[in-house]
Each structure stands twice: as C-alpha cells, then as structure tokens.
XYZ file of C-alpha atoms in Angstrom:
412
model
C 104.356 -30.681 102.678
C 104.205 -34.297 103.769
C 101.930 -34.967 106.720
C 103.382 -38.387 107.472
C 103.331 -40.042 110.856
C 106.258 -42.411 111.298
C 106.465 -45.302 113.723
C 109.358 -47.636 114.430
C 108.857 -50.009 111.467
C 105.226 -50.397 112.461
C 102.501 -50.860 109.834
C 100.468 -47.712 109.264
C 96.687 -47.704 109.044
C 95.126 -44.579 107.529
C 91.385 -44.024 107.996
C 89.740 -41.505 105.665
C 86.624 -39.882 107.084
C 85.150 -39.680 110.577
C 81.603 -40.696 109.762
C 79.997 -43.674 111.492
C 82.199 -46.242 109.740
C 85.448 -44.298 110.013
C 85.214 -43.093 113.609
C 84.028 -46.469 114.890
C 86.876 -48.223 113.070
C 89.312 -45.926 114.877
C 87.613 -46.509 118.239
C 87.592 -50.302 117.725
C 91.245 -50.386 116.686
C 92.180 -48.596 119.897
C 90.673 -51.523 121.794
C 91.828 -54.340 119.490
C 95.453 -53.289 118.922
C 98.276 -52.815 121.390
C 99.938 -49.405 121.329
C 103.110 -50.664 119.634
C 101.429 -52.852 116.997
C 100.522 -50.171 114.448
C 100.333 -46.441 113.768
C 96.699 -45.413 113.281
C 95.950 -42.122 111.519
C 92.440 -40.672 111.218
C 91.877 -37.972 108.581
C 88.827 -35.728 108.558
C 88.137 -32.242 107.192
C 86.448 -31.146 110.418
C 87.642 -31.620 113.977
C 84.313 -33.215 114.856
C 82.216 -36.277 114.083
C 78.489 -35.703 113.659
C 75.323 -37.736 113.943
C 74.064 -37.848 110.357
C 70.809 -39.350 111.608
C 70.123 -36.161 113.598
C 70.716 -33.667 110.779
C 67.022 -33.417 109.907
C 66.413 -32.026 113.395
C 69.182 -29.451 112.960
C 67.772 -28.453 109.568
C 64.270 -27.960 110.974
C 65.588 -26.050 113.972
C 64.273 -28.481 116.609
C 67.778 -29.489 117.779
C 70.835 -27.238 117.942
C 73.701 -28.385 115.738
C 76.148 -28.305 118.670
C 74.227 -31.242 120.140
C 74.799 -33.218 116.956
C 78.537 -32.719 116.519
C 81.038 -34.511 118.726
C 84.691 -33.401 119.003
C 86.990 -36.091 117.616
C 89.258 -35.457 120.602
C 86.448 -36.829 122.799
C 86.363 -40.082 120.803
C 89.988 -41.078 120.261
C 93.068 -41.452 122.437
C 96.012 -39.300 121.344
C 98.404 -41.995 122.504
C 96.852 -44.551 120.165
C 95.505 -42.553 117.219
C 96.903 -39.543 115.357
C 94.270 -37.138 114.071
C 94.981 -35.120 110.924
C 92.492 -32.366 110.138
C 92.612 -31.948 106.382
C 90.561 -32.500 103.243
C 91.108 -35.630 101.165
C 91.660 -34.715 97.512
C 92.485 -38.088 95.984
C 93.713 -41.586 96.739
C 96.523 -43.064 94.637
C 96.059 -46.751 95.494
C 98.810 -48.066 93.205
C 101.322 -45.980 95.171
C 99.625 -46.353 98.564
C 99.333 -42.570 98.876
C 96.585 -40.198 99.941
C 96.731 -36.660 98.584
C 95.386 -34.038 100.983
C 94.678 -30.356 100.463
C 97.731 -29.522 102.568
C 100.042 -32.486 102.044
C 99.966 -36.224 101.639
C 100.079 -39.482 103.580
C 101.380 -42.948 102.804
C 99.860 -46.116 104.205
C 100.214 -49.846 104.565
C 96.496 -50.305 105.110
C 93.720 -47.921 104.116
C 90.148 -47.592 105.345
C 87.944 -45.483 103.063
C 84.932 -43.994 104.825
C 84.416 -40.748 102.946
C 80.665 -40.609 103.358
C 77.897 -39.681 100.957
C 76.829 -36.988 98.540
C 73.359 -36.114 97.316
C 72.157 -37.951 94.223
C 70.055 -35.700 92.019
C 69.319 -38.320 89.320
C 69.933 -35.690 86.667
C 66.935 -33.539 87.646
C 67.493 -30.105 86.160
C 68.224 -27.309 88.614
C 68.378 -29.379 91.820
C 72.068 -28.765 92.482
C 71.689 -25.060 91.822
C 68.418 -24.259 93.578
C 67.631 -26.917 96.206
C 69.079 -27.453 99.648
C 70.345 -30.852 100.782
C 70.558 -32.238 104.331
C 74.122 -33.408 103.839
C 76.230 -31.939 106.660
C 76.163 -29.806 109.789
C 76.755 -26.634 107.776
C 74.131 -27.579 105.172
C 71.572 -28.218 107.933
C 72.417 -24.901 109.563
C 71.904 -23.094 106.243
C 68.475 -24.695 105.830
C 67.399 -23.684 109.338
C 68.581 -20.100 108.891
C 66.978 -19.863 105.440
C 63.597 -21.059 106.705
C 63.655 -18.700 109.669
C 64.506 -15.801 107.352
C 61.425 -16.539 105.220
C 59.230 -16.217 108.303
C 61.068 -13.103 109.489
C 60.480 -11.146 106.269
C 56.959 -12.381 105.532
C 55.067 -9.534 107.201
C 57.291 -6.904 105.587
C 56.600 -7.968 101.991
C 53.723 -7.407 99.634
C 54.791 -9.685 96.776
C 55.554 -13.443 96.726
C 54.374 -13.758 100.314
C 52.820 -17.196 99.848
C 56.047 -18.522 98.356
C 57.929 -17.474 101.484
C 55.831 -19.848 103.563
C 55.774 -22.792 101.155
C 58.263 -25.470 102.203
C 58.842 -28.286 99.708
C 60.626 -31.513 100.651
C 61.602 -33.771 97.774
C 61.497 -37.435 98.734
C 59.384 -39.391 101.232
C 62.023 -41.895 102.256
C 63.323 -41.941 105.822
C 65.164 -38.623 105.623
C 62.267 -36.836 103.942
C 59.643 -38.190 106.326
C 61.742 -37.463 109.408
C 62.409 -33.934 108.181
C 58.739 -33.073 107.499
C 57.931 -34.533 110.920
C 60.327 -32.057 112.534
C 59.043 -29.215 110.346
C 55.485 -29.986 111.443
C 56.631 -29.403 115.028
C 58.761 -26.360 114.263
C 56.345 -24.399 112.068
C 53.804 -23.591 114.842
C 56.679 -22.220 116.938
C 57.853 -20.020 114.071
C 54.299 -18.840 113.401
C 53.923 -17.795 117.030
C 57.296 -16.053 117.053
C 56.670 -14.069 113.860
C 52.902 -13.478 114.256
C 51.852 -15.574 111.265
C 48.653 -17.682 111.118
C 49.545 -21.397 110.882
C 47.182 -21.895 107.942
C 49.367 -19.615 105.825
C 52.202 -22.176 105.864
C 52.389 -25.133 103.473
C 54.643 -28.158 104.021
C 54.605 -30.231 100.838
C 56.262 -33.657 100.586
C 56.779 -34.890 97.007
C 57.539 -38.552 96.269
C 57.860 -40.245 92.863
C 57.111 -43.747 94.197
C 53.488 -44.902 94.630
C 53.827 -44.719 98.426
C 55.728 -42.864 101.099
C 58.530 -44.843 102.774
C 58.823 -47.305 99.855
C 59.404 -50.868 101.044
C 58.314 -50.170 104.614
C 55.379 -51.842 106.378
C 52.124 -50.452 104.850
C 50.335 -50.219 108.212
C 53.134 -48.101 109.670
C 53.304 -45.963 106.527
C 49.577 -45.252 106.849
C 50.052 -44.312 110.512
C 52.886 -41.941 109.618
C 51.007 -40.254 106.797
C 47.814 -39.831 108.819
C 49.755 -38.329 111.711
C 51.711 -35.923 109.522
C 48.630 -34.896 107.527
C 46.890 -34.092 110.828
C 49.771 -31.679 111.475
C 49.318 -29.963 108.120
C 51.716 -31.854 105.848
C 50.547 -32.217 102.235
C 51.669 -35.333 100.360
C 52.068 -35.542 96.608
C 52.698 -39.254 96.084
C 53.439 -40.766 92.657
C 54.611 -37.313 91.596
C 57.934 -36.717 89.864
C 59.959 -33.558 90.228
C 60.923 -32.647 86.680
C 62.809 -29.433 87.409
C 63.836 -27.141 90.235
C 63.909 -23.417 89.504
C 64.638 -20.244 91.505
C 60.855 -19.924 91.919
C 60.093 -23.498 93.059
C 59.594 -26.857 91.319
C 57.900 -28.331 88.279
C 56.212 -31.689 88.911
C 54.421 -34.259 86.804
C 51.742 -36.779 87.745
C 49.625 -38.806 85.335
C 51.086 -36.769 82.449
C 49.874 -33.544 84.055
C 52.540 -30.910 84.689
C 52.247 -28.439 87.551
C 54.451 -25.655 88.846
C 54.600 -25.134 92.608
C 56.123 -21.834 93.662
C 58.218 -21.892 96.816
C 61.196 -20.103 98.323
C 62.393 -23.278 100.080
C 63.084 -26.603 98.357
C 64.942 -29.308 100.268
C 66.047 -32.417 98.356
C 66.051 -35.574 100.503
C 65.494 -38.294 97.937
C 68.800 -39.986 97.280
C 72.456 -40.389 98.167
C 75.527 -41.812 96.481
C 79.058 -42.513 97.601
C 81.926 -40.043 97.452
C 83.136 -38.571 94.165
C 86.678 -38.970 95.496
C 86.276 -42.751 95.344
C 85.140 -42.462 91.722
C 88.080 -40.231 90.826
C 90.691 -42.392 92.560
C 90.519 -45.340 90.187
C 88.355 -47.710 92.232
C 85.681 -49.797 90.533
C 82.513 -48.015 91.580
C 78.772 -47.804 91.131
C 77.580 -44.279 91.965
C 80.583 -43.698 94.194
C 80.309 -47.031 95.978
C 82.662 -50.029 95.790
C 81.229 -53.560 95.695
C 83.407 -54.953 98.463
C 84.443 -58.519 99.185
C 82.863 -60.398 102.083
C 85.710 -59.256 104.361
C 85.045 -55.572 103.467
C 88.120 -55.238 101.237
C 88.281 -53.650 97.815
C 87.955 -56.380 95.167
C 91.342 -55.544 93.644
C 93.446 -54.435 96.611
C 94.089 -56.522 99.710
C 95.255 -53.544 101.771
C 92.187 -51.341 101.174
C 88.964 -51.616 103.187
C 85.774 -49.675 102.369
C 83.111 -48.782 104.953
C 79.856 -46.878 105.252
C 78.276 -45.040 102.341
C 81.198 -45.893 100.046
C 80.714 -49.668 100.475
C 78.248 -51.615 98.333
C 77.037 -54.921 99.782
C 74.411 -57.065 98.065
C 71.683 -58.727 100.107
C 71.703 -62.249 98.668
C 68.078 -62.823 99.648
C 66.730 -59.860 97.701
C 69.612 -59.425 95.243
C 69.529 -55.728 96.059
C 72.089 -53.582 97.884
C 71.742 -53.098 101.614
C 70.868 -49.455 102.357
C 73.899 -47.474 103.577
C 72.605 -46.953 107.117
C 74.413 -45.932 110.290
C 73.540 -49.305 111.810
C 75.336 -51.189 109.045
C 78.322 -48.807 108.992
C 78.879 -49.318 112.724
C 78.799 -53.098 112.282
C 81.179 -52.869 109.329
C 83.660 -50.999 111.520
C 83.788 -53.933 113.912
C 84.586 -56.370 111.087
C 87.195 -54.063 109.547
C 88.962 -53.540 112.876
C 88.981 -57.281 113.536
C 90.393 -58.020 110.082
C 93.047 -55.313 110.246
C 94.170 -56.657 113.607
C 94.365 -60.162 112.134
C 96.451 -59.004 109.163
C 98.851 -57.041 111.356
C 99.335 -60.119 113.524
C 100.069 -62.277 110.500
C 96.765 -64.135 110.373
C 95.305 -64.647 106.910
C 91.821 -65.909 107.827
C 89.554 -62.874 107.870
C 86.057 -62.394 109.240
C 83.109 -62.241 106.879
C 80.790 -59.295 107.299
C 77.134 -60.202 107.736
C 74.688 -57.403 108.596
C 72.752 -58.063 111.788
C 69.733 -55.853 111.317
C 68.138 -55.117 114.679
C 65.324 -53.118 113.151
C 64.513 -49.698 111.732
C 62.878 -46.744 113.443
C 61.849 -43.451 111.826
C 60.998 -40.405 113.905
C 57.910 -38.330 113.101
C 58.644 -35.363 115.327
C 58.876 -35.067 119.089
C 57.278 -38.025 120.871
C 56.250 -39.819 117.671
C 57.898 -42.492 115.537
C 57.309 -45.759 113.707
C 59.498 -48.817 113.451
C 60.038 -52.521 113.014
C 62.296 -54.227 115.563
C 63.386 -57.772 116.414
C 62.536 -59.024 112.948
C 58.859 -58.173 112.546
C 57.547 -56.450 115.681
C 55.841 -53.208 114.704
C 56.004 -50.232 117.060
C 54.637 -46.712 116.767
C 53.907 -43.568 118.736
C 55.747 -42.890 121.988
C 57.020 -46.463 122.249
C 58.799 -46.118 118.917
C 60.043 -42.656 119.839
C 61.563 -44.017 123.052
C 63.203 -46.861 121.097
C 64.732 -44.329 118.682
C 66.345 -42.529 121.614
C 67.578 -45.807 123.077
C 69.241 -46.617 119.733
C 70.841 -43.169 119.561
C 72.121 -43.396 123.132
C 73.471 -46.906 122.562
C 75.646 -45.599 119.747
C 76.986 -42.826 121.978
C 77.774 -45.449 124.608
C 79.780 -47.419 122.042
C 81.563 -44.277 120.929
C 82.522 -42.753 124.264
C 80.878 -44.559 127.157
C 78.637 -43.061 129.830
C 80.323 -39.607 129.737
C 79.424 -39.315 126.054
C 75.810 -40.320 126.704
C 75.497 -37.763 129.498
C 77.053 -35.059 127.342
C 75.325 -35.668 124.005
C 72.555 -38.180 124.610
C 68.801 -37.782 124.388
C 67.990 -38.563 128.007
C 64.398 -37.375 128.071
C 62.422 -40.454 127.034
C 58.898 -39.081 127.334
C-alpha cells in the first residue's frame, strides 16, 4: 500500500519523527510557508510528541506520563500538514523513498529526525537486563517495575535487599536528574508500603572521575552533596563491566565488585537511530555529520535534525551534545532553508547554536545550572528557571493554550 499524499505539482516535504527537531520543523513550516507552496507530511509511530527531558520524572513516578505526551493533533494544522502514523523501516535516498511498516512515501525534500537509541558501549548484558529511559513506554515500565519491588518486599523472605536496591548507570544529566527524582519518590513509596527508608539503596555509578563530566565543579559539588543528603550513594570512577539478572559487576582501581539489585537503569549514553545507519547515510554511531545548512553532505534534498545530526563545535573540536535546545534551534534553520529552496533561492542559512545555558533538575524545588554564558544558579532559583525553559518550549509549540494544558505552572 502506498501512503502518498499528492498535491497539485507542489513539492513534497516529508518529516520523519516527531521529536523536538521534527515537530518543531513542522510547526515552523506551517508559519513560513503558504498553504499552496508545498505538501508537508509528518510521520511518527505514535500519535503524540513527548517531552524527552521529562522522561526521568515519568520513570521515577513523580510525574504522570500523560503530562509528558502531547497529541500531535494539538501541534499541527490539518490544513497545512498531513500526519501519517506509521513506523519508519528504511529510507532509500537514491530513489527519494521512505519505506514504512504499512506502505511507503516519496518526497522531494526529506527531514530526518528519528531520535536516539541507548548506547551500551558493548557492556555485556546491558541490553538484556537493564532498563533505559528512552520513551514514554520505557519510562512507564521502569515506574511500574520499581513500584512492584516495593509492593512485594514485605511478602518475601529471600532476596529482599535486592528488591530495594536501585542502580542508575551514568551520572550525566539524565542519570543525575533521575536519581534526584528517585530521592523524592522513595520516601513516598516507603510510606505507602510500610518500609523503613534506610532499607532502600539508590546507587549512582559513573566511570568518569566526576559526576556531570564537563560541568562546573562548584555546581557538581552542590548537586552531589544535596543528593547524598537524600540517601543517594555515588560510585565515581567506577566502570560497569557487566549487567546480569542479579545486578551489576563493577570495577574500580582493578578491584571487581558485584552489586546485587533487582533494578538497573542505564542512563549513560545515546546514539542516533539505527535506521539512519541502515539507510546508506554516512554515519558515526547513527549520526550524520551535516553541512552548515543542516543538509546531508551528499544529498541536497535531505536535512538531518536532532539526535541524528552531528555538528562539531569548532572551538572545542568536539560534537555539540544532542540536546533539546539545539534540536529546536535546528528546526528553525531547516524550516527557513526549506522555504528558501521551495521559493527558488539558493542562499541558505548557516546553523549556529545559540546556547542560552544548561539547567539540571535535582528533584522537586532543586536544580543547578549555568545561564547567560557563565552565571551559576542553584536551588529554587535554578528549579524555577528549569520550569521557565520548559514552559517556553510549550509556548513555541502551541502557544498559551499548550502552556496552560501541559505546562509546569507551579514555580515554588
């Protein structure tokens, strides 16, 4: 079955994925293009967009997943954008075709925003035995799994300690934000299931010599002190060598230790989509090193955004992290350049990240961050700024109604 959408000799733009880069490209095109200038098709396997930066809260159980997902119908105009709910199987760029699970599409211009997948770095057993905070459904599984461990604890005689040992692999932003939410959630679970708080262990394992590698040391110290005061144990400079059905095997200073646990959550690395790898693009861990105008290096009609795009910071000679902030900015450039091409203009805009700052939450009412270049913020001030950033994105996506419906309006 062919799922084509045909206009009257109008160029067709197909957007793959409704993550930050994909959905914002669609929203921007609706504003930049006139109705009769192009046919815009958005493809996504779910009928919703979700806030990836809120998934750690869903996984811990401190925010319901319905708050995190946003119906695509609330973001796009049916008169300007056609939504196709289907799973992308493969792109055939030489034929300008996209193969879907239930059909196929052709395109004149393609925007690839297929998101990320967990990177296990070859660690044995991680894929089989560890959870990953990678989607709404994955976060929901983690929450339900953790709650089940608490629910059965008082009815068991064996492996009881393992039930209440929660291991988080990775102390980057996702790992730190997740243990911050767990530190808030665990006392609630203990009260609900009549379990002493001291029975629960939250262990954060990081191979680097510090948590939040590359972040301001003073803010890292603040975060670690705060989380340790809430019962989080850090194992820094410690490598996970293997994940087993019983827990993990770690190594530090050539000493090997086994930590038994019923819950292991891997939050230490992401890569681009396997579909990009398998579709013949030149990739590095599922990411395409794009040109300055966000196009594929070998194909003028293909743009790459979000986690699938690799952009080198010329000052550090290292890739920019694939953050929501950058993906949203990329969408603006891609929409502008697509509009220019459709109108016959050949001079395209260069994408330059405009980093406003970075804020990491540490649980309700607590956060750390660097904004406006080098201003350090922490505590409730940083937590309020995190909510302002989240609400600003919702404003860009769907205006005031979206903020009222999905926003975090309680600042303190």
